[in-house]
Each structure stands twice: as C-alpha cells, then as structure tokens.
PDB file of C-alpha atoms and ligand atoms in Angstrom:
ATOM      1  CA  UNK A  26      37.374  60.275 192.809  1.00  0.00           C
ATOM      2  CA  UNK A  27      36.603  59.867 189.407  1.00  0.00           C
ATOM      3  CA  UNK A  28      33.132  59.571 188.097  1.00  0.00           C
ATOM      4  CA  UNK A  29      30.726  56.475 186.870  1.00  0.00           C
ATOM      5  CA  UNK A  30      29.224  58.173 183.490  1.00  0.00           C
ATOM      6  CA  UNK A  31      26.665  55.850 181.763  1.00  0.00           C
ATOM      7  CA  UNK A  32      25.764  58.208 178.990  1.00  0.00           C
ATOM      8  CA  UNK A  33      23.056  57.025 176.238  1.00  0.00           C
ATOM      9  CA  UNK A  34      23.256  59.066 172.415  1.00  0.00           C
ATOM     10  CA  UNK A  35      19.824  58.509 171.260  1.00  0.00           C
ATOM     11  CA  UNK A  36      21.463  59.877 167.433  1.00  0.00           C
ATOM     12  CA  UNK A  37      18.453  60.833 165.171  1.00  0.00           C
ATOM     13  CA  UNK A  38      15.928  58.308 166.436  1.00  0.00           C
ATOM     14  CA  UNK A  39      12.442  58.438 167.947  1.00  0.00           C
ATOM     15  CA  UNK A  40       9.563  61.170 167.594  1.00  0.00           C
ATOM     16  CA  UNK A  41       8.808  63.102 170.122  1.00  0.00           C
ATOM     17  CA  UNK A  42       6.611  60.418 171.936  1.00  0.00           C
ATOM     18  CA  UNK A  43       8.526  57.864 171.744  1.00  0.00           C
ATOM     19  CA  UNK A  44      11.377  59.862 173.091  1.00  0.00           C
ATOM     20  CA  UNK A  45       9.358  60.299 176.306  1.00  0.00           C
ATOM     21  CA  UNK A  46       8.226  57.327 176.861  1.00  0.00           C
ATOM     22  CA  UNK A  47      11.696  55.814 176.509  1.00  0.00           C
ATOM     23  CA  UNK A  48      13.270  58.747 178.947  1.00  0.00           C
ATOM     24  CA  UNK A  49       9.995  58.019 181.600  1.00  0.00           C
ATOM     25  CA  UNK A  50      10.887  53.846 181.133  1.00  0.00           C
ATOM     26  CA  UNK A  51      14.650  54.780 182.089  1.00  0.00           C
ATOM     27  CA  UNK A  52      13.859  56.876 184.805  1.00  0.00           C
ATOM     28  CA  UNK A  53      11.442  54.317 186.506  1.00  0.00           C
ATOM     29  CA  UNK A  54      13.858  51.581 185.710  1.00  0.00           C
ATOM     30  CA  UNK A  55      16.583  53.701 187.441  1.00  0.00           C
ATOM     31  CA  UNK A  56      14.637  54.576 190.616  1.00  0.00           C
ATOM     32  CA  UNK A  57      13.910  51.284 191.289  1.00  0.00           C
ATOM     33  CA  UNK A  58      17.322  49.010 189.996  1.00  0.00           C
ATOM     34  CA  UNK A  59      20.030  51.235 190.623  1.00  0.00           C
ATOM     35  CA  UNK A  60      21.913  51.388 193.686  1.00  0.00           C
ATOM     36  CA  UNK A  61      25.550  52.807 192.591  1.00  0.00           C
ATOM     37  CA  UNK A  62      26.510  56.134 192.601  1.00  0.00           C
ATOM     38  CA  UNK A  63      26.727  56.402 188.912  1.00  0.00           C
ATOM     39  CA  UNK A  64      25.998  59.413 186.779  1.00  0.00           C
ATOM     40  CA  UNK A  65      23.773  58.500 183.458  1.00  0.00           C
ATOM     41  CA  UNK A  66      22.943  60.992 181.191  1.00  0.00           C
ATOM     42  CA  UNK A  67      20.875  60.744 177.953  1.00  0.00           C
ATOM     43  CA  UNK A  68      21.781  62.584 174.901  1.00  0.00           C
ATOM     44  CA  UNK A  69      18.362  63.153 172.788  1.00  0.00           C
ATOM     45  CA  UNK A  70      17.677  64.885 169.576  1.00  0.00           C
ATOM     46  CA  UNK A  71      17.022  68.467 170.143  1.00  0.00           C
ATOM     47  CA  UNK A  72      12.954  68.442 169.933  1.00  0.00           C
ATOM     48  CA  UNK A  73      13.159  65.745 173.257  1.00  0.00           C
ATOM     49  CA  UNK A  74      15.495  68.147 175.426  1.00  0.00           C
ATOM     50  CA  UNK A  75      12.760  70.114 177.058  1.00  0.00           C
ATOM     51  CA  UNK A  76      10.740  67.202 177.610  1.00  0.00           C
ATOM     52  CA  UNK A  77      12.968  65.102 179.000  1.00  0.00           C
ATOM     53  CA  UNK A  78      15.285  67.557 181.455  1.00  0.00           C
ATOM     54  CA  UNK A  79      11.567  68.395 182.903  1.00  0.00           C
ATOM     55  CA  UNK A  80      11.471  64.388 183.839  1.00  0.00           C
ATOM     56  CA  UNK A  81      15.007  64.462 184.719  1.00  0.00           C
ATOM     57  CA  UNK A  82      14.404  67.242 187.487  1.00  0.00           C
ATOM     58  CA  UNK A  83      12.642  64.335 189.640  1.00  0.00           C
ATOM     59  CA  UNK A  84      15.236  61.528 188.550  1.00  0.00           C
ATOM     60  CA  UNK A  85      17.668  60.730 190.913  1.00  0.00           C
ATOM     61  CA  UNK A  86      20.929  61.034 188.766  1.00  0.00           C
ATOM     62  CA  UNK A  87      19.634  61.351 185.512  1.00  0.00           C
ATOM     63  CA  UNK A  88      20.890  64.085 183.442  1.00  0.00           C
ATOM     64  CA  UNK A  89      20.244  65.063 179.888  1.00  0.00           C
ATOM     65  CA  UNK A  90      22.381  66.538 177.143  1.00  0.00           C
ATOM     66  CA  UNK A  91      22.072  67.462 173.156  1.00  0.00           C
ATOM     67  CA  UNK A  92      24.892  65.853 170.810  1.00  0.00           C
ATOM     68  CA  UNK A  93      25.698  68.807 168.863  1.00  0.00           C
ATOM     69  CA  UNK A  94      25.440  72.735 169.283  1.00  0.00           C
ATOM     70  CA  UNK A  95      26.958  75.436 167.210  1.00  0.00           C
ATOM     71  CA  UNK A  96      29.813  77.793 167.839  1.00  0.00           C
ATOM     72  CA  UNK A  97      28.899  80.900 168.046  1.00  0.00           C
ATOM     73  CA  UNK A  98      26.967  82.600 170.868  1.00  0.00           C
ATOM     74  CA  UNK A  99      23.689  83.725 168.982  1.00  0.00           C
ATOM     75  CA  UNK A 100      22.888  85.182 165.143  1.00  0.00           C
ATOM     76  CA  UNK A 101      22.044  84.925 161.373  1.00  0.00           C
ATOM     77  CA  UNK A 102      22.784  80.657 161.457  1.00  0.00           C
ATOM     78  CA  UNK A 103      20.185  79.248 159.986  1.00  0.00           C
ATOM     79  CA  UNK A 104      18.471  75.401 161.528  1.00  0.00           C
ATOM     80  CA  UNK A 105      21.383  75.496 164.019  1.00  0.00           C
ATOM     81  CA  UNK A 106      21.071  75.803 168.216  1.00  0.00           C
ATOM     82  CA  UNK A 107      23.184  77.104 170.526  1.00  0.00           C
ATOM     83  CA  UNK A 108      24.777  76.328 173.748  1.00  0.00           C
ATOM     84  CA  UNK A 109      22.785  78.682 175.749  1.00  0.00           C
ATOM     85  CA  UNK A 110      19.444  77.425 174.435  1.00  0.00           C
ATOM     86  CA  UNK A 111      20.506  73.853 175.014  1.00  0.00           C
ATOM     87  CA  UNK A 112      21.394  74.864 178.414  1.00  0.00           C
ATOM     88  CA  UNK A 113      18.230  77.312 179.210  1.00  0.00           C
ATOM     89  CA  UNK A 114      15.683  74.135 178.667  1.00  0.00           C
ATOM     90  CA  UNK A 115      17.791  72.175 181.490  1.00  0.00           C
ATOM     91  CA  UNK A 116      20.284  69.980 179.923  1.00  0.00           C
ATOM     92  CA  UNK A 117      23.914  69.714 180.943  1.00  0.00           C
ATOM     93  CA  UNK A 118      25.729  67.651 178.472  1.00  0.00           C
ATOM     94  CA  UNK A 119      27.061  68.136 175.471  1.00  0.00           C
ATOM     95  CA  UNK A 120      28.351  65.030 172.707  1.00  0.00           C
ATOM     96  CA  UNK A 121      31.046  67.179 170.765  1.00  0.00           C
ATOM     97  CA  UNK A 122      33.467  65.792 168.147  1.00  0.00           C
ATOM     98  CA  UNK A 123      31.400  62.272 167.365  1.00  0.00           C
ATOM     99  CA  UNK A 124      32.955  60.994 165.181  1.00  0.00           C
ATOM    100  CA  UNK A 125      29.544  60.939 163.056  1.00  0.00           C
ATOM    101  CA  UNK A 126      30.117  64.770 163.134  1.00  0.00           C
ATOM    102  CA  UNK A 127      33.197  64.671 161.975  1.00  0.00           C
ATOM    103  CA  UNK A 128      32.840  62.315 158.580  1.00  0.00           C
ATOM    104  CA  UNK A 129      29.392  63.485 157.574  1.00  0.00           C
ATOM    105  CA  UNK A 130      29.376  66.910 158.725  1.00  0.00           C
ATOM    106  CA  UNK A 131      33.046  67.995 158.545  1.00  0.00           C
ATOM    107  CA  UNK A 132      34.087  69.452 162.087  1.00  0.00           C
ATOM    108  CA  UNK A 133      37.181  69.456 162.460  1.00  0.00           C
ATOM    109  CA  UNK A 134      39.104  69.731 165.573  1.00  0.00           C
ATOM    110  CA  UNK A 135      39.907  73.468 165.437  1.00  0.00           C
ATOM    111  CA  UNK A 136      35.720  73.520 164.804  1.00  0.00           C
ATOM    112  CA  UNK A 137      35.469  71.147 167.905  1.00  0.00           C
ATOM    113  CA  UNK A 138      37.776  73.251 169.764  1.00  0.00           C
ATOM    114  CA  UNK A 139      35.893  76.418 169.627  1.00  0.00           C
ATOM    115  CA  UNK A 140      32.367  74.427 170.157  1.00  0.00           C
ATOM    116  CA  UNK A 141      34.055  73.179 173.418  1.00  0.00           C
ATOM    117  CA  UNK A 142      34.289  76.969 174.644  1.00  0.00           C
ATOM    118  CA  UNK A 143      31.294  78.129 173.878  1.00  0.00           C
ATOM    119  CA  UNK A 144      29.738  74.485 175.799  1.00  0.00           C
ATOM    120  CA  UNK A 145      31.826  75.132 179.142  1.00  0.00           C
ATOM    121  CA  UNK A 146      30.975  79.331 178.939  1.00  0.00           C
ATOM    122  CA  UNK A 147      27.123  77.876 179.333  1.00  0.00           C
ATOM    123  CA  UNK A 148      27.716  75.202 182.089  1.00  0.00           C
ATOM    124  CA  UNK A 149      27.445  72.512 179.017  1.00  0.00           C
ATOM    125  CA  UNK A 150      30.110  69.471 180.112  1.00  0.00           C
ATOM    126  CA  UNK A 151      31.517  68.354 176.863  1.00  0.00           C
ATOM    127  CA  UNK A 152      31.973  64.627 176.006  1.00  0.00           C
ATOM    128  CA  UNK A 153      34.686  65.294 173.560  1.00  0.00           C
ATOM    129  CA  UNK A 154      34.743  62.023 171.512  1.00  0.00           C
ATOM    130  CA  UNK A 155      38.039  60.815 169.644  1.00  0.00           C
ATOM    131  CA  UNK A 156      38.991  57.576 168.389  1.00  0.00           C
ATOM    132  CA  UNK A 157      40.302  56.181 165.285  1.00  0.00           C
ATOM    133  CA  UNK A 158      39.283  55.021 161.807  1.00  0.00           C
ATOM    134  CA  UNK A 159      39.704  51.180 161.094  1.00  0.00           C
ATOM    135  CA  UNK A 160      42.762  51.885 158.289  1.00  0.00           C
ATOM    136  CA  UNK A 161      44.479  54.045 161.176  1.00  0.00           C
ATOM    137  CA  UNK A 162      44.233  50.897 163.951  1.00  0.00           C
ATOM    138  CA  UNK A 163      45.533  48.422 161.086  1.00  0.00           C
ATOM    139  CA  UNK A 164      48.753  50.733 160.391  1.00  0.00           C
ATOM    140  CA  UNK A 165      49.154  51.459 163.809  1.00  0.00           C
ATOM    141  CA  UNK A 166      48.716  54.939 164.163  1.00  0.00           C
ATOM    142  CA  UNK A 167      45.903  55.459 166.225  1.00  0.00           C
ATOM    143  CA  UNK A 168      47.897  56.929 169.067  1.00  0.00           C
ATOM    144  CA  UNK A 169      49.352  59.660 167.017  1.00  0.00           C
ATOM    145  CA  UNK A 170      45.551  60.032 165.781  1.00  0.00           C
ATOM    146  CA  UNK A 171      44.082  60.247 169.201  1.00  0.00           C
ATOM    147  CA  UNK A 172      46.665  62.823 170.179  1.00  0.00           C
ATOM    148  CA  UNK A 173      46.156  64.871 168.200  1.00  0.00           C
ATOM    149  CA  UNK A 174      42.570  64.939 168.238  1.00  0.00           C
ATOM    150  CA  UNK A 175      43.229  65.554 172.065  1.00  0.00           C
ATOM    151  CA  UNK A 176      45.845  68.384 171.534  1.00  0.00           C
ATOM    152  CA  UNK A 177      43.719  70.373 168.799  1.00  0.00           C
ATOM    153  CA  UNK A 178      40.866  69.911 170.164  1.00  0.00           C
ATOM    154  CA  UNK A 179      40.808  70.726 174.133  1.00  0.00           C
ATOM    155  CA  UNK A 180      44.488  70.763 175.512  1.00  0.00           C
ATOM    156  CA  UNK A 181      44.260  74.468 174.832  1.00  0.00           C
ATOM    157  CA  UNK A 182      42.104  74.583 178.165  1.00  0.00           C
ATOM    158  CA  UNK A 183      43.051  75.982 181.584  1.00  0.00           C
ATOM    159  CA  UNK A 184      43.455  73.137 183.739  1.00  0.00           C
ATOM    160  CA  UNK A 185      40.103  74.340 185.552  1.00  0.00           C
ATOM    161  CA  UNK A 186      37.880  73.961 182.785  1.00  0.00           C
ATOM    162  CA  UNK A 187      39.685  70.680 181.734  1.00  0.00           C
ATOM    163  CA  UNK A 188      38.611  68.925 184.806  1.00  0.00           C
ATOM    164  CA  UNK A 189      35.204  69.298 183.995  1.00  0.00           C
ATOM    165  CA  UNK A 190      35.135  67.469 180.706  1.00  0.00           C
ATOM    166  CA  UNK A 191      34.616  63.865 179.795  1.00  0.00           C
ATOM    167  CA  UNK A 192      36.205  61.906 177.120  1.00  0.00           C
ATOM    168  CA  UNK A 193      34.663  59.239 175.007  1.00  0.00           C
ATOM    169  CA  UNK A 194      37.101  56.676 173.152  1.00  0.00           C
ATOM    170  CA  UNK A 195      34.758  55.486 170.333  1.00  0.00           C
ATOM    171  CA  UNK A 196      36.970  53.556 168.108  1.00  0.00           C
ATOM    172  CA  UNK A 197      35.332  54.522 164.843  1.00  0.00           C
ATOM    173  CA  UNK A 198      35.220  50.894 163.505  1.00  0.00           C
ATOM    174  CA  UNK A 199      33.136  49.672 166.442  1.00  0.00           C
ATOM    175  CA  UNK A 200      30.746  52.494 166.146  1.00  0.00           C
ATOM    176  CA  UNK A 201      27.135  50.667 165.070  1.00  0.00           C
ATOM    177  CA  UNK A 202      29.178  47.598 163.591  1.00  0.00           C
ATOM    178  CA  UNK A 203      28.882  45.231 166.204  1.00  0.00           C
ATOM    179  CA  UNK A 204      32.437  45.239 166.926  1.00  0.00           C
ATOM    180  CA  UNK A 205      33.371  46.086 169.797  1.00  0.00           C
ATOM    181  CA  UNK A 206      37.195  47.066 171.007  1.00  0.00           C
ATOM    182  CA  UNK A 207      38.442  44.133 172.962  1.00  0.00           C
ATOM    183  CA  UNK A 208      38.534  45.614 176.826  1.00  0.00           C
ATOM    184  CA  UNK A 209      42.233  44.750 176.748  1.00  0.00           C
ATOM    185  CA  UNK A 210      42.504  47.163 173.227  1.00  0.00           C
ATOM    186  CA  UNK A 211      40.446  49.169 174.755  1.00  0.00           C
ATOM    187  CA  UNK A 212      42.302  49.797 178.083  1.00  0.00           C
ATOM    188  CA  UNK A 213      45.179  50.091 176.665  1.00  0.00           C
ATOM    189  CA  UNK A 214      43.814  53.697 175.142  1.00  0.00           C
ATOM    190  CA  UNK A 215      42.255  54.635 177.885  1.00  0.00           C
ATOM    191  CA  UNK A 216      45.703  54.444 179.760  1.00  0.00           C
ATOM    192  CA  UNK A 217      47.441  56.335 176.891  1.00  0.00           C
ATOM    193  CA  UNK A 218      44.585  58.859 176.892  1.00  0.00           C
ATOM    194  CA  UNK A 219      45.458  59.325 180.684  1.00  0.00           C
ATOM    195  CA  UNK A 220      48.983  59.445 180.036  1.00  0.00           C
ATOM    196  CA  UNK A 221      48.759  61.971 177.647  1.00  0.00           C
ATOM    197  CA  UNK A 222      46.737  64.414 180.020  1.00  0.00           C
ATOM    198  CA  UNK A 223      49.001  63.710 182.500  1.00  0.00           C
ATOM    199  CA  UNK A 224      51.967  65.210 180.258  1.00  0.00           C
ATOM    200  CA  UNK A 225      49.862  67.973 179.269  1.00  0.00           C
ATOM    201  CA  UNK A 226      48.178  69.161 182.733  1.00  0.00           C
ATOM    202  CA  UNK A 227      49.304  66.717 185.594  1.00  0.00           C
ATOM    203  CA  UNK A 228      49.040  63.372 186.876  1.00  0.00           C
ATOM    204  CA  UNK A 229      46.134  64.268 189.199  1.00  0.00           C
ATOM    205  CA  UNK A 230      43.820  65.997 187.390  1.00  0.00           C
ATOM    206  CA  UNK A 231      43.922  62.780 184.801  1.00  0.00           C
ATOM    207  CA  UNK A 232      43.231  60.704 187.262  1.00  0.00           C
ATOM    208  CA  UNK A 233      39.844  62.780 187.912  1.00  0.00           C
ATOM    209  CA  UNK A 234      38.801  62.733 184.449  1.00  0.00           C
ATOM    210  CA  UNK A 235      36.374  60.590 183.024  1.00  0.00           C
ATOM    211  CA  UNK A 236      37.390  58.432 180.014  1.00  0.00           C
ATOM    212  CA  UNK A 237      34.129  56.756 178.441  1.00  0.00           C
ATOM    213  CA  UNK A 238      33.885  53.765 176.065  1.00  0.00           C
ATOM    214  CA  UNK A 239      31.863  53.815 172.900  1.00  0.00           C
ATOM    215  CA  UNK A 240      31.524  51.341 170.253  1.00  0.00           C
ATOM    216  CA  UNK A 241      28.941  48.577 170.139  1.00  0.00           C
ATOM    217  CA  UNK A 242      28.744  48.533 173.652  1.00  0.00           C
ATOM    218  CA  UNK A 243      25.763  46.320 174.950  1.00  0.00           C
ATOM    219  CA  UNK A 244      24.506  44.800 178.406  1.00  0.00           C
ATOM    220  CA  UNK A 245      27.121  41.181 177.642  1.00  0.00           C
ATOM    221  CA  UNK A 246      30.093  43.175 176.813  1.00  0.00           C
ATOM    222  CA  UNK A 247      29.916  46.342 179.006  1.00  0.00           C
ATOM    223  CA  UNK A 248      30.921  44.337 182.625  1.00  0.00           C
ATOM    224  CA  UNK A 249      34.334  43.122 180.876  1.00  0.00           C
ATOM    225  CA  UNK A 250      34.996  46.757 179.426  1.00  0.00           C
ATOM    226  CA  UNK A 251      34.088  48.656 182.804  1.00  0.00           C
ATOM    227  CA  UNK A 252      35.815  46.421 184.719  1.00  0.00           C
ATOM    228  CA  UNK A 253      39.027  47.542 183.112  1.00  0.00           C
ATOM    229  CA  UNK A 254      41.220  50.726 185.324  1.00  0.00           C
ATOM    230  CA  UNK A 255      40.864  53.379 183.112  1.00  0.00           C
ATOM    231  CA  UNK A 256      37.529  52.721 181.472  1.00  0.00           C
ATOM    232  CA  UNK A 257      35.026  54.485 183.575  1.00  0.00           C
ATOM    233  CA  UNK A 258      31.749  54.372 182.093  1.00  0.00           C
ATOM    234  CA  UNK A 259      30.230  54.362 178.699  1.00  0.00           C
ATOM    235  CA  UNK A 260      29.020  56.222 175.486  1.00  0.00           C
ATOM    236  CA  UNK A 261      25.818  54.149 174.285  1.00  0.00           C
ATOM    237  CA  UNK A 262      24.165  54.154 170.906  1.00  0.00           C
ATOM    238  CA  UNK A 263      22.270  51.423 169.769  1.00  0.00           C
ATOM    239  CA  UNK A 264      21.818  49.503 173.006  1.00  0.00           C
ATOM    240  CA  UNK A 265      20.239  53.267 174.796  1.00  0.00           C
ATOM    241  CA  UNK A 266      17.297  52.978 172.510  1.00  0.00           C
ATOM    242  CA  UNK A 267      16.013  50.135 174.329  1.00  0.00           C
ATOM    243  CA  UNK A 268      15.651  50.971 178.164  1.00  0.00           C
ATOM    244  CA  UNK A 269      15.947  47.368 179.412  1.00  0.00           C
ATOM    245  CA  UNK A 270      19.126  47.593 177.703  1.00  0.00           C
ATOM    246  CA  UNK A 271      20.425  51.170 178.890  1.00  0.00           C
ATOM    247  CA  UNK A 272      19.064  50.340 182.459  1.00  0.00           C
ATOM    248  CA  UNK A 273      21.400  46.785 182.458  1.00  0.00           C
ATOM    249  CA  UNK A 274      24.488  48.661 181.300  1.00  0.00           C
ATOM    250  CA  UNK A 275      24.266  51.632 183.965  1.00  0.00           C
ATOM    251  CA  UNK A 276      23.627  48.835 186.546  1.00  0.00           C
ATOM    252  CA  UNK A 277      27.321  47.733 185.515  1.00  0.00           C
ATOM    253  CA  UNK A 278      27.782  49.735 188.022  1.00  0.00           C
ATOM    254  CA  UNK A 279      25.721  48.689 191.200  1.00  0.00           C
TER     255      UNK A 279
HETATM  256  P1  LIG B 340      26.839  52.271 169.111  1.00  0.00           P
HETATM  257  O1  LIG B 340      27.113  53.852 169.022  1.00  0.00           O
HETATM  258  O2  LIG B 340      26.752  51.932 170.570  1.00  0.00           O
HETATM  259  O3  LIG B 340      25.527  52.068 168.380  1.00  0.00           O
HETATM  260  O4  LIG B 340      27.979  51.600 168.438  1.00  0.00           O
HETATM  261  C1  LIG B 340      27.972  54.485 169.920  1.00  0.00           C
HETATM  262  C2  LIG B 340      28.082  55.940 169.565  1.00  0.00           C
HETATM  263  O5  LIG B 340      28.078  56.258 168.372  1.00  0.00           O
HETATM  264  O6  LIG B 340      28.176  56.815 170.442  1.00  0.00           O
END
C-alpha cells in the first residue's frame, strides 16, 4: 500500500521562533484532529531543522525534512549543507529538484540526479519535484518535459532505492499563483507519471510510489485533488505557513 504524504515546504519564511511555534501548533493540532494513517512531514529552512525534528521525536507521524542539500559528501563548499548534517540533526526528507531550484538557482537534472544519491546514501527520502512551465502546458509538451525530468533525474536508480522516493507534480504555473491544476489535469499526470515508472521498473513498484501534488494547494481544493487515484498526498507552500491550514489539508485524509 501506497502512502498518505501531507508534506508542508515552509521556503525561506519565518525566524527561528516563529518556526517553532508554527511546528509546536502543527504538532498539537495533529495529536488531537488526526485520525488517518497519513504521513506529514514539514520541510523548514535549515536554522529550524534541529529544533523542530527534537519536537517531531514526540509527534505521532510528524517528520521533518530540509528542501535543498548539496552534492558532495563533505569539503571546501562554502554556505552550503550536506546530506549527512541534515540527516545527523534528525530529519528524513529531502525537497530536491523544486522547481524554485531549478529557475533561480540552476540545477539541472544531471545536478538533481547526483543530489538524489548522496540523499538516499544518508537515509534522506527525496521528494524529487518535476512539473512543467506554463509555455510547455500551452504547446502541449509537458509529458515529454516530465519525462525527461524523470529519466535524467532518478530512473538511473536500482529499483530498491526507487521505491523509497516520492514524487511531487508541481505544475510550475500553479506554484504561488493561485492556480491550481484542475484534479482532472492533474490526474491525468499523475497516471502518466505512474505509467512511465511502470515502463521503466515495473507495474508494482509504481503502484507503491508516492506521487504528491503541488501548486496552490489549499484546505477548499485539496479534498477534490486527493480524491483523485493517483494523487496521493500533497506538496504545500503557502497554505503550510498557517497551521490551521496545514492541519485541514493533512486531515484530507481522516
Ligand atoms: P504553493 O507552493 O503551495 O505556495 O503554490 C507549493 C510549492 O512550491 O511546493
């Protein structure tokens, strides 16, 4: 059985306080409102991840992960942080290949690729986001797009590392716009997405894998998104800042 993932990406908000009072808000919300057997994981600027993976140890499903780490193991790189230090303070996630990273910051998928190995050699899951740009859906080529950003990016895994990633389909036009993918547009992605792994590895292991939804996604529109077969959970920006609003999307779920 696939997993529920309700996964929040705080992106370069809140100070250290407010980080964890936000994470303590969530984790009290969650103990007492949800019932499901959903996983929900909250992806915080780097200064919050010791803080709030201490928390997390008493939260019942709560998990915490960083949205970016570097490549290489350990050295002379300057302001960056590596998987193993992410992972030493707790966390267990990793955001890799937003598609923030890749338009502001230049990572490419061979880039993305390699940060993917070096996450799953510390015990990091990757949520290995894809999704197109709003001139690719008008011409119609976001499939080829996705593809490939699938196939440069993490088909060069052994089936036995591939079943412990997630995927997050983040449409890059409904990223922070307000518009969200339609759950029928967006179901009909998640299907291909499954299709494609299916081709690549087999039909079973993309059935186990967890394809995420990001874009605008928000306590009104997340039942009509989840409710669709292959969408299995949720990338959140915006809405995870607010915990009312995280806490009513993971109980989507319940
Ligand atoms: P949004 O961001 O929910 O604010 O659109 C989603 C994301 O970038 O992961």
């Amino acid at each position: 059985m696939r997993k529920k993932i309700v996964a929040g990406n705080w992106k370069m908000n809140l100070d250290y306080q407010e980080g964890i009072s936000l994470f303590s808000e969530v984790v009290n919300m969650v103990k007492d409102e949800v019932r499901g057997e959903q996983d929900i994981v909250v992806c915080s600027p780097f200064i919050h991840l010791y803080g709030i993976s201490a928390l997390a140890k008493d939260a019942n499903n709560v998990s915490t992960g960083a949205q970016n780490i570097h490549q290489e193991e350990s050295g002379a790189f300057t302001g960056e942080i590596s998987a193993k230090q992410i992972r030493s303070v707790g966390a267990n996630y990793v955001i890799l290949g937003h598609s923030e990273r890749r338009a502001y910051f230049g990572e490419t998928n061979e880039l993305l690729a390699k940060k993917v190995d070096i996450a799953i050699k510390y015990q990091l899951t990757p949520i290995f986001c894809i999704g197109e740009t709003k001139e690719e859906r008008e011409s119609g080529e976001f499939f080829s797009v996705i593809k490939e950003q699938l196939t440069q990016g993490v088909f060069h895994l052994e089936a036995d590392d591939f079943e412990n990633i997630v995927i997050a389909y983040e449409p890059v036009w409904a990223i922070g716009t307000g518009l969200t993918a339609s759950p029928e547009q967006a179901q009909e992605v998640h299907a291909y997405i499954r299709k494609v792994i299916g081709e690549q590895y087999n039909t079973t292991l993309a059935d186990e894998i967890s394809i995420l939804y990001g874009g605008s996604c928000n306590p009104k529109n997340a039942p009509d998104l989840f409710s669709q077969a292959d969408i299995d959970g949720g990338l959140i920006g915006g809405a995870s800042l607010k915990s009312r609003d995280f806490t009513d999307i993971v109980k989507v779920f319940n």
